[in-house]
Amino acid sequence: METGFDRRYRLRGRRALVTGAATGIGRAIAVRFAEEGAEVAINHRDGGDSPAAALTEAETASRKAGFTAARHLALAADVADKEQVDAMVAKAIASWSGLDILVNNAGIQSFSPSEDLDEAELRRILDVNLIGAWNCAQAAIRHFLAAQKPGVILSNSSVHQIVPKPGYLPYSLSKAGLANLTRTLALEYADRRIRVNAVGPGAIETPINKGWTGDPGKRRAVESHIPMGRAGAPEEIAAVFAFLASDEASYITGQTIYACGGLTLFGEFRSDWSSQSG
Ligand code: NAD
């Protein structure tokens, strides 16, 4: 079947807002989307990580791919603040005359044994990781519906959507919540051509993991738990987002795709310890 679809530029002409895109996986997503022909808005927090380097990288990627007229944006907003999110989404829509793709990527975590967990800290993390995703999703959905056109909403979840993470209860709760945000919105809007999916990364080399990425001993310890034996690169996660954002995933909605080097495979079962007689 001849469709005229060019796989190198699957996102040609699409307008995508990526939250928390100044660093890490969000930045890699913005750059990958730009390479594939999209215009991207790099969301960042005022006074947080600077979007300058990500913006320059996205511009370079577009130019290299021949999209010299791509209009990338840097948009400040705290995703936990509904008013700021609505203003940010309105700004993207006004700048581009529309929006096609939202990526909920912004996320934070902190360690606390659950018996010591402060309620304010629990709420802070849920407000960014889960309520923040809903804030952005609602603004995008309202636009898609008003414009009567298809839309894509993707969220950066985690293996901790399904794998418990002791000492990180708010993070685990937020990612588990993203599963049902994804599935519920997918079902609610499937008949209005809005696809909603998530990606569940394993251990990826980004600033959120600076506690072990720079320390060879700690890195070995982390990687010893990963069936594929290594941490992932942000670009390996961005590739999954690009696929899900594109028309190649046109029949996929409500799913979380795990890109985790096998972390969700219960690695302890590599040997038959559970069946050996004593
Ligand atoms: P990161 O710290 O580089 O990225 C998080 C980004 O979110 C930062 O740019 C930060 O400034 C931004 N951010 C934080 N709070 C914000 C707010 N209130 N409003 C707007 N932006 C805000 O780390 P990362 O690893 O790239 O994390 C990106 C996402 O990937 C997170 O949702 C994280 O939970 C998820 N994830 C990461 C890993 C990993 O191993 N790195 C694994 C699974 C899931």
mmCIF file of C-alpha atoms and ligand atoms in Angstrom:
data_model
loop_
_atom_site.group_PDB
_atom_site.id
_atom_site.type_symbol
_atom_site.label_atom_id
_atom_site.label_comp_id
_atom_site.label_asym_id
_atom_site.label_seq_id
_atom_site.Cartn_x
_atom_site.Cartn_y
_atom_site.Cartn_z
ATOM 1 C CA MET A 1 0.000 0.000 0.000
ATOM 2 C CA GLU A 2 1.495 3.368 -1.014
ATOM 3 C CA THR A 3 0.842 5.889 1.762
ATOM 4 C CA GLY A 4 3.544 8.487 1.128
ATOM 5 C CA PHE A 5 4.513 8.057 4.794
ATOM 6 C CA ASP A 6 8.224 8.780 5.304
ATOM 7 C CA ARG A 7 9.481 6.826 8.331
ATOM 8 C CA ARG A 8 12.451 9.133 8.828
ATOM 9 C CA TYR A 9 10.135 12.041 9.505
ATOM 10 C CA ARG A 10 7.229 10.390 11.280
ATOM 11 C CA LEU A 11 6.409 13.581 13.191
ATOM 12 C CA ARG A 12 6.647 16.016 10.305
ATOM 13 C CA GLY A 13 4.399 19.020 10.955
ATOM 14 C CA ARG A 14 3.354 17.864 14.442
ATOM 15 C CA ARG A 15 3.439 20.299 17.346
ATOM 16 C CA ALA A 16 4.523 18.737 20.638
ATOM 17 C CA LEU A 17 4.735 20.047 24.189
ATOM 18 C CA VAL A 18 7.146 18.118 26.436
ATOM 19 C CA THR A 19 7.118 18.875 30.170
ATOM 20 C CA GLY A 20 10.331 18.907 32.188
ATOM 21 C CA ALA A 21 12.273 18.891 28.917
ATOM 22 C CA ALA A 22 15.321 20.930 29.947
ATOM 23 C CA THR A 23 17.170 17.796 31.101
ATOM 24 C CA GLY A 24 17.336 14.013 30.956
ATOM 25 C CA ILE A 25 14.708 11.957 29.171
ATOM 26 C CA GLY A 26 12.493 14.977 28.418
ATOM 27 C CA ARG A 27 15.341 16.690 26.630
ATOM 28 C CA ALA A 28 16.089 13.530 24.619
ATOM 29 C CA ILE A 29 12.395 13.300 23.674
ATOM 30 C CA ALA A 30 12.341 16.924 22.494
ATOM 31 C CA VAL A 31 15.475 16.398 20.386
ATOM 32 C CA ARG A 32 14.216 13.106 18.910
ATOM 33 C CA PHE A 33 10.856 14.662 18.046
ATOM 34 C CA ALA A 34 12.664 17.575 16.364
ATOM 35 C CA GLU A 35 14.795 15.105 14.357
ATOM 36 C CA GLU A 36 11.607 13.447 13.166
ATOM 37 C CA GLY A 37 10.124 16.725 11.957
ATOM 38 C CA ALA A 38 8.118 18.026 14.924
ATOM 39 C CA GLU A 39 8.067 21.483 16.420
ATOM 40 C CA VAL A 40 8.644 21.200 20.155
ATOM 41 C CA ALA A 41 7.886 23.266 23.226
ATOM 42 C CA ILE A 42 10.397 22.673 25.986
ATOM 43 C CA ASN A 43 8.645 23.143 29.304
ATOM 44 C CA HIS A 44 10.779 24.015 32.301
ATOM 45 C CA ARG A 45 10.171 25.448 35.741
ATOM 46 C CA ASP A 46 10.897 29.131 36.337
ATOM 47 C CA GLY A 47 14.062 29.182 38.410
ATOM 48 C CA GLY A 48 14.589 25.439 37.735
ATOM 49 C CA ASP A 49 16.675 23.802 35.009
ATOM 50 C CA SER A 50 17.464 26.164 32.119
ATOM 51 C CA PRO A 51 15.911 25.201 28.753
ATOM 52 C CA ALA A 52 18.670 26.900 26.724
ATOM 53 C CA ALA A 53 20.792 23.819 25.955
ATOM 54 C CA ALA A 54 17.776 21.640 25.103
ATOM 55 C CA LEU A 55 16.407 24.350 22.824
ATOM 56 C CA THR A 56 19.717 24.683 20.988
ATOM 57 C CA GLU A 57 19.969 20.895 20.603
ATOM 58 C CA ALA A 58 16.432 20.695 19.211
ATOM 59 C CA GLU A 59 17.156 23.533 16.781
ATOM 60 C CA THR A 60 20.330 21.800 15.593
ATOM 61 C CA ALA A 61 18.464 18.499 15.178
ATOM 62 C CA SER A 62 15.761 20.175 13.074
ATOM 63 C CA ARG A 63 18.287 21.960 10.901
ATOM 64 C CA LYS A 64 20.255 18.741 10.287
ATOM 65 C CA ALA A 65 17.052 16.980 9.277
ATOM 66 C CA GLY A 66 16.217 19.808 6.866
ATOM 67 C CA PHE A 67 13.428 21.413 8.910
ATOM 68 C CA THR A 68 14.942 24.882 8.846
ATOM 69 C CA ALA A 69 11.638 26.672 9.575
ATOM 70 C CA ALA A 70 10.817 24.699 12.751
ATOM 71 C CA ARG A 71 9.634 27.022 15.514
ATOM 72 C CA HIS A 72 10.671 25.503 18.825
ATOM 73 C CA LEU A 73 9.561 27.154 22.059
ATOM 74 C CA ALA A 74 10.753 27.316 25.670
ATOM 75 C CA LEU A 75 7.779 27.633 28.007
ATOM 76 C CA ALA A 76 8.094 28.117 31.740
ATOM 77 C CA ALA A 77 5.437 26.577 34.001
ATOM 78 C CA ASP A 78 5.254 24.530 37.145
ATOM 79 C CA VAL A 79 3.151 21.552 36.044
ATOM 80 C CA ALA A 80 1.704 21.305 39.558
ATOM 81 C CA ASP A 81 0.101 24.723 39.122
ATOM 82 C CA LYS A 82 -3.079 24.507 37.045
ATOM 83 C CA GLU A 83 -3.148 28.208 36.172
ATOM 84 C CA GLN A 84 0.443 28.117 34.948
ATOM 85 C CA VAL A 85 -0.280 24.962 32.924
ATOM 86 C CA ASP A 86 -3.364 26.462 31.274
ATOM 87 C CA ALA A 87 -1.392 29.598 30.396
ATOM 88 C CA MET A 88 1.483 27.488 29.000
ATOM 89 C CA VAL A 89 -0.779 25.324 26.834
ATOM 90 C CA ALA A 90 -2.618 28.440 25.605
ATOM 91 C CA LYS A 91 0.725 30.004 24.687
ATOM 92 C CA ALA A 92 1.818 26.927 22.712
ATOM 93 C CA ILE A 93 -1.506 26.832 20.871
ATOM 94 C CA ALA A 94 -1.350 30.570 20.101
ATOM 95 C CA SER A 95 2.262 30.326 18.860
ATOM 96 C CA TRP A 96 1.615 27.337 16.593
ATOM 97 C CA SER A 97 -2.107 27.732 15.923
ATOM 98 C CA GLY A 98 -2.624 24.351 17.559
ATOM 99 C CA LEU A 99 -1.111 21.436 19.441
ATOM 100 C CA ASP A 100 -0.976 17.750 18.443
ATOM 101 C CA ILE A 101 1.084 15.939 21.089
ATOM 102 C CA LEU A 102 1.521 16.303 24.844
ATOM 103 C CA VAL A 103 4.278 14.450 26.692
ATOM 104 C CA ASN A 104 3.929 14.421 30.478
ATOM 105 C CA ASN A 105 7.535 13.881 31.438
ATOM 106 C CA ALA A 106 8.223 16.150 34.434
ATOM 107 C CA GLY A 107 8.848 14.100 37.554
ATOM 108 C CA ILE A 108 10.537 14.194 40.932
ATOM 109 C CA GLN A 109 11.313 11.717 43.689
ATOM 110 C CA SER A 110 12.771 11.709 47.186
ATOM 111 C CA PHE A 111 13.710 9.055 49.710
ATOM 112 C CA SER A 112 11.955 8.594 53.020
ATOM 113 C CA PRO A 113 11.129 5.470 54.989
ATOM 114 C CA SER A 114 7.331 5.397 54.958
ATOM 115 C CA GLU A 115 7.086 5.624 58.747
ATOM 116 C CA ASP A 116 8.844 9.018 58.545
ATOM 117 C CA LEU A 117 7.138 10.274 55.400
ATOM 118 C CA ASP A 118 5.907 13.805 55.736
ATOM 119 C CA GLU A 119 2.429 14.436 54.343
ATOM 120 C CA ALA A 120 3.619 17.647 52.679
ATOM 121 C CA GLU A 121 6.330 15.673 50.843
ATOM 122 C CA LEU A 122 3.805 13.030 49.746
ATOM 123 C CA ARG A 123 1.573 15.768 48.332
ATOM 124 C CA ARG A 124 4.496 17.607 46.692
ATOM 125 C CA ILE A 125 5.479 14.536 44.691
ATOM 126 C CA LEU A 126 1.927 13.553 43.768
ATOM 127 C CA ASP A 127 1.249 17.177 42.762
ATOM 128 C CA VAL A 128 4.083 17.160 40.217
ATOM 129 C CA ASN A 129 4.090 13.559 38.962
ATOM 130 C CA LEU A 130 0.370 12.781 38.912
ATOM 131 C CA ILE A 131 -1.741 15.932 39.311
ATOM 132 C CA GLY A 132 0.741 17.733 37.054
ATOM 133 C CA ALA A 133 0.148 15.119 34.339
ATOM 134 C CA TRP A 134 -3.603 15.526 34.758
ATOM 135 C CA ASN A 135 -3.335 19.341 34.643
ATOM 136 C CA CYS A 136 -1.539 19.121 31.310
ATOM 137 C CA ALA A 137 -3.706 16.300 29.932
ATOM 138 C CA GLN A 138 -6.921 18.184 30.665
ATOM 139 C CA ALA A 139 -5.668 21.335 28.951
ATOM 140 C CA ALA A 140 -4.577 19.303 25.902
ATOM 141 C CA ILE A 141 -7.832 17.325 25.753
ATOM 142 C CA ARG A 142 -9.901 20.515 25.882
ATOM 143 C CA HIS A 143 -7.935 21.800 22.902
ATOM 144 C CA PHE A 144 -8.178 18.533 20.917
ATOM 145 C CA LEU A 145 -11.943 18.410 21.491
ATOM 146 C CA ALA A 146 -12.491 22.075 20.648
ATOM 147 C CA ALA A 147 -10.433 21.710 17.474
ATOM 148 C CA GLN A 148 -12.194 18.409 16.631
ATOM 149 C CA LYS A 149 -8.930 16.818 15.618
ATOM 150 C CA PRO A 150 -6.832 13.840 16.704
ATOM 151 C CA GLY A 151 -4.404 14.179 19.586
ATOM 152 C CA VAL A 152 -1.761 12.170 21.407
ATOM 153 C CA ILE A 153 -1.055 12.197 25.139
ATOM 154 C CA LEU A 154 1.961 10.306 26.447
ATOM 155 C CA SER A 155 3.273 10.043 29.995
ATOM 156 C CA ASN A 156 6.649 9.080 31.322
ATOM 157 C CA SER A 157 5.799 6.491 33.935
ATOM 158 C CA SER A 158 8.320 3.987 35.330
ATOM 159 C CA VAL A 159 8.837 0.328 36.084
ATOM 160 C CA HIS A 160 7.636 1.485 39.515
ATOM 161 C CA GLN A 161 4.172 1.713 38.028
ATOM 162 C CA ILE A 162 4.099 -2.032 38.827
ATOM 163 C CA VAL A 163 7.279 -2.741 40.816
ATOM 164 C CA PRO A 164 7.168 -1.558 44.456
ATOM 165 C CA LYS A 165 9.874 0.927 45.484
ATOM 166 C CA PRO A 166 10.316 0.843 49.282
ATOM 167 C CA GLY A 167 11.364 4.215 50.670
ATOM 168 C CA TYR A 168 9.850 5.955 47.643
ATOM 169 C CA LEU A 169 6.155 5.519 48.338
ATOM 170 C CA PRO A 170 5.003 8.854 46.828
ATOM 171 C CA TYR A 171 6.926 8.103 43.627
ATOM 172 C CA SER A 172 5.461 4.581 43.361
ATOM 173 C CA LEU A 173 1.970 5.901 44.063
ATOM 174 C CA SER A 174 2.333 8.600 41.436
ATOM 175 C CA LYS A 175 3.495 6.163 38.755
ATOM 176 C CA ALA A 176 0.787 3.640 39.618
ATOM 177 C CA GLY A 177 -1.678 6.518 39.307
ATOM 178 C CA LEU A 178 -0.333 7.314 35.846
ATOM 179 C CA ALA A 179 -1.356 3.805 34.760
ATOM 180 C CA ASN A 180 -5.000 4.538 35.397
ATOM 181 C CA LEU A 181 -4.753 8.115 34.164
ATOM 182 C CA THR A 182 -3.536 6.559 30.914
ATOM 183 C CA ARG A 183 -6.112 3.770 30.743
ATOM 184 C CA THR A 184 -9.082 5.869 31.832
ATOM 185 C CA LEU A 185 -8.400 8.803 29.506
ATOM 186 C CA ALA A 186 -7.659 6.347 26.689
ATOM 187 C CA LEU A 187 -11.065 4.753 27.080
ATOM 188 C CA GLU A 188 -12.871 8.031 27.660
ATOM 189 C CA TYR A 189 -11.558 9.608 24.445
ATOM 190 C CA ALA A 190 -10.867 6.637 22.152
ATOM 191 C CA ASP A 191 -13.873 7.482 19.997
ATOM 192 C CA ARG A 192 -12.680 11.065 19.641
ATOM 193 C CA ARG A 193 -9.341 10.075 18.120
ATOM 194 C CA ILE A 194 -7.262 10.943 21.188
ATOM 195 C CA ARG A 195 -4.682 8.240 21.912
ATOM 196 C CA VAL A 196 -3.268 8.039 25.434
ATOM 197 C CA ASN A 197 -0.251 5.873 26.278
ATOM 198 C CA ALA A 198 2.704 5.710 28.639
ATOM 199 C CA VAL A 199 6.299 4.531 28.675
ATOM 200 C CA GLY A 200 7.797 2.770 31.679
ATOM 201 C CA PRO A 201 11.577 3.249 31.764
ATOM 202 C CA GLY A 202 13.892 1.230 33.996
ATOM 203 C CA ALA A 203 17.171 2.719 35.260
ATOM 204 C CA ILE A 204 18.201 5.466 32.852
ATOM 205 C CA GLU A 205 21.297 7.676 32.950
ATOM 206 C CA THR A 206 19.848 11.080 33.837
ATOM 207 C CA PRO A 207 20.209 13.733 36.561
ATOM 208 C CA ILE A 208 17.472 12.069 38.650
ATOM 209 C CA ASN A 209 19.946 9.187 39.143
ATOM 210 C CA LYS A 210 23.056 11.262 39.826
ATOM 211 C CA GLY A 211 23.357 9.389 43.125
ATOM 212 C CA TRP A 212 24.811 6.380 41.288
ATOM 213 C CA THR A 213 25.571 7.213 37.649
ATOM 214 C CA GLY A 214 28.901 8.873 38.457
ATOM 215 C CA ASP A 215 30.119 6.298 40.964
ATOM 216 C CA PRO A 216 31.519 3.095 39.364
ATOM 217 C CA GLY A 217 30.816 0.946 42.458
ATOM 218 C CA LYS A 218 27.232 2.116 42.841
ATOM 219 C CA ARG A 219 26.685 1.826 39.104
ATOM 220 C CA ARG A 220 27.858 -1.810 39.132
ATOM 221 C CA ALA A 221 25.484 -2.498 42.002
ATOM 222 C CA VAL A 222 22.524 -0.985 40.102
ATOM 223 C CA GLU A 223 23.412 -2.709 36.851
ATOM 224 C CA SER A 224 23.755 -6.097 38.563
ATOM 225 C CA HIS A 225 19.967 -6.011 39.043
ATOM 226 C CA ILE A 226 19.191 -5.340 35.389
ATOM 227 C CA PRO A 227 18.778 -8.499 33.243
ATOM 228 C CA MET A 228 20.412 -6.771 30.245
ATOM 229 C CA GLY A 229 23.313 -5.788 32.538
ATOM 230 C CA ARG A 230 23.362 -2.053 31.869
ATOM 231 C CA ALA A 231 21.525 1.176 32.518
ATOM 232 C CA GLY A 232 19.567 2.674 29.628
ATOM 233 C CA ALA A 233 20.281 5.869 27.701
ATOM 234 C CA PRO A 234 17.706 8.673 27.506
ATOM 235 C CA GLU A 235 17.740 8.264 23.719
ATOM 236 C CA GLU A 236 16.514 4.653 24.070
ATOM 237 C CA ILE A 237 13.451 5.953 25.909
ATOM 238 C CA ALA A 238 12.940 8.850 23.508
ATOM 239 C CA ALA A 239 12.750 6.332 20.648
ATOM 240 C CA VAL A 240 9.730 4.659 22.256
ATOM 241 C CA PHE A 241 8.023 8.010 22.778
ATOM 242 C CA ALA A 242 8.615 8.911 19.114
ATOM 243 C CA PHE A 243 7.027 5.643 17.999
ATOM 244 C CA LEU A 244 4.000 6.087 20.277
ATOM 245 C CA ALA A 245 3.579 9.718 19.199
ATOM 246 C CA SER A 246 3.646 8.797 15.520
ATOM 247 C CA ASP A 247 1.010 7.331 13.223
ATOM 248 C CA GLU A 248 2.915 4.045 13.346
ATOM 249 C CA ALA A 249 1.184 3.569 16.713
ATOM 250 C CA SER A 250 -2.185 4.603 15.275
ATOM 251 C CA TYR A 251 -4.006 1.566 16.742
ATOM 252 C CA ILE A 252 -2.399 1.639 20.208
ATOM 253 C CA THR A 253 -4.119 3.305 23.133
ATOM 254 C CA GLY A 254 -4.266 2.799 26.912
ATOM 255 C CA GLN A 255 -0.934 0.960 27.068
ATOM 256 C CA THR A 256 2.297 1.313 29.015
ATOM 257 C CA ILE A 257 5.339 0.087 27.103
ATOM 258 C CA TYR A 258 8.182 -0.866 29.434
ATOM 259 C CA ALA A 259 11.668 0.000 28.165
ATOM 260 C CA CYS A 260 13.692 -1.316 31.067
ATOM 261 C CA GLY A 261 16.342 -3.829 29.977
ATOM 262 C CA GLY A 262 14.197 -6.595 31.449
ATOM 263 C CA LEU A 263 13.710 -5.094 34.922
ATOM 264 C CA THR A 264 10.040 -6.051 34.926
ATOM 265 C CA LEU A 265 10.856 -9.725 34.233
ATOM 266 C CA PHE A 266 11.438 -10.847 37.852
ATOM 267 C CA GLY A 267 15.188 -11.365 37.220
ATOM 268 C CA GLU A 268 15.559 -13.534 40.317
ATOM 269 C CA PHE A 269 13.802 -16.285 38.368
ATOM 270 C CA ARG A 270 16.711 -16.625 35.930
ATOM 271 C CA SER A 271 17.757 -19.652 37.957
ATOM 272 C CA ASP A 272 15.273 -22.305 39.042
ATOM 273 C CA TRP A 273 15.750 -21.599 42.764
ATOM 274 C CA SER A 274 12.033 -21.721 43.405
ATOM 275 C CA SER A 275 11.675 -25.286 42.099
ATOM 276 C CA GLN A 276 14.779 -26.907 43.626
ATOM 277 C CA SER A 277 14.049 -29.485 46.290
ATOM 278 C CA GLY A 278 15.727 -28.851 49.616
HETATM 279 P P1 NAD B 1 15.420 14.726 35.351
HETATM 280 O O1 NAD B 1 15.522 15.123 36.768
HETATM 281 O O2 NAD B 1 16.512 15.098 34.418
HETATM 282 O O3 NAD B 1 14.072 15.253 34.685
HETATM 283 C C1 NAD B 1 12.988 15.762 35.395
HETATM 284 C C2 NAD B 1 12.641 17.117 34.787
HETATM 285 O O4 NAD B 1 11.392 17.552 35.341
HETATM 286 C C3 NAD B 1 13.685 18.201 35.143
HETATM 287 O O5 NAD B 1 14.012 18.915 33.960
HETATM 288 C C4 NAD B 1 12.958 19.109 36.118
HETATM 289 O O6 NAD B 1 13.374 20.460 36.046
HETATM 290 C C5 NAD B 1 11.514 18.944 35.651
HETATM 291 N N1 NAD B 1 10.541 19.277 36.678
HETATM 292 C C6 NAD B 1 10.539 18.893 37.983
HETATM 293 N N2 NAD B 1 9.486 19.421 38.614
HETATM 294 C C7 NAD B 1 8.799 20.160 37.694
HETATM 295 C C8 NAD B 1 7.620 20.931 37.736
HETATM 296 N N3 NAD B 1 6.925 21.083 38.880
HETATM 297 N N4 NAD B 1 7.205 21.542 36.597
HETATM 298 C C9 NAD B 1 7.905 21.411 35.451
HETATM 299 N N5 NAD B 1 9.035 20.689 35.357
HETATM 300 C C10 NAD B 1 9.470 20.070 36.453
HETATM 301 O O7 NAD B 1 15.237 13.151 35.363
HETATM 302 P P2 NAD B 1 14.678 12.149 34.250
HETATM 303 O O8 NAD B 1 15.203 10.834 34.619
HETATM 304 O O9 NAD B 1 14.907 12.660 32.884
HETATM 305 O O10 NAD B 1 13.123 12.136 34.590
HETATM 306 C C11 NAD B 1 12.117 12.366 33.611
HETATM 307 C C12 NAD B 1 10.942 11.454 33.887
HETATM 308 O O11 NAD B 1 11.355 10.094 33.683
HETATM 309 C C13 NAD B 1 10.399 11.520 35.304
HETATM 310 O O12 NAD B 1 8.983 11.516 35.278
HETATM 311 C C14 NAD B 1 10.908 10.239 35.932
HETATM 312 O O13 NAD B 1 10.081 9.775 36.967
HETATM 313 C C15 NAD B 1 10.878 9.318 34.727
HETATM 314 N N6 NAD B 1 11.716 8.133 34.896
HETATM 315 C C16 NAD B 1 13.064 8.226 34.976
HETATM 316 C C17 NAD B 1 13.809 7.085 35.146
HETATM 317 C C18 NAD B 1 15.310 7.112 35.248
HETATM 318 O O14 NAD B 1 15.891 6.082 35.588
HETATM 319 N N7 NAD B 1 15.969 8.211 34.933
HETATM 320 C C19 NAD B 1 13.191 5.835 35.225
HETATM 321 C C20 NAD B 1 11.809 5.773 35.142
HETATM 322 C C21 NAD B 1 11.082 6.928 34.972
#
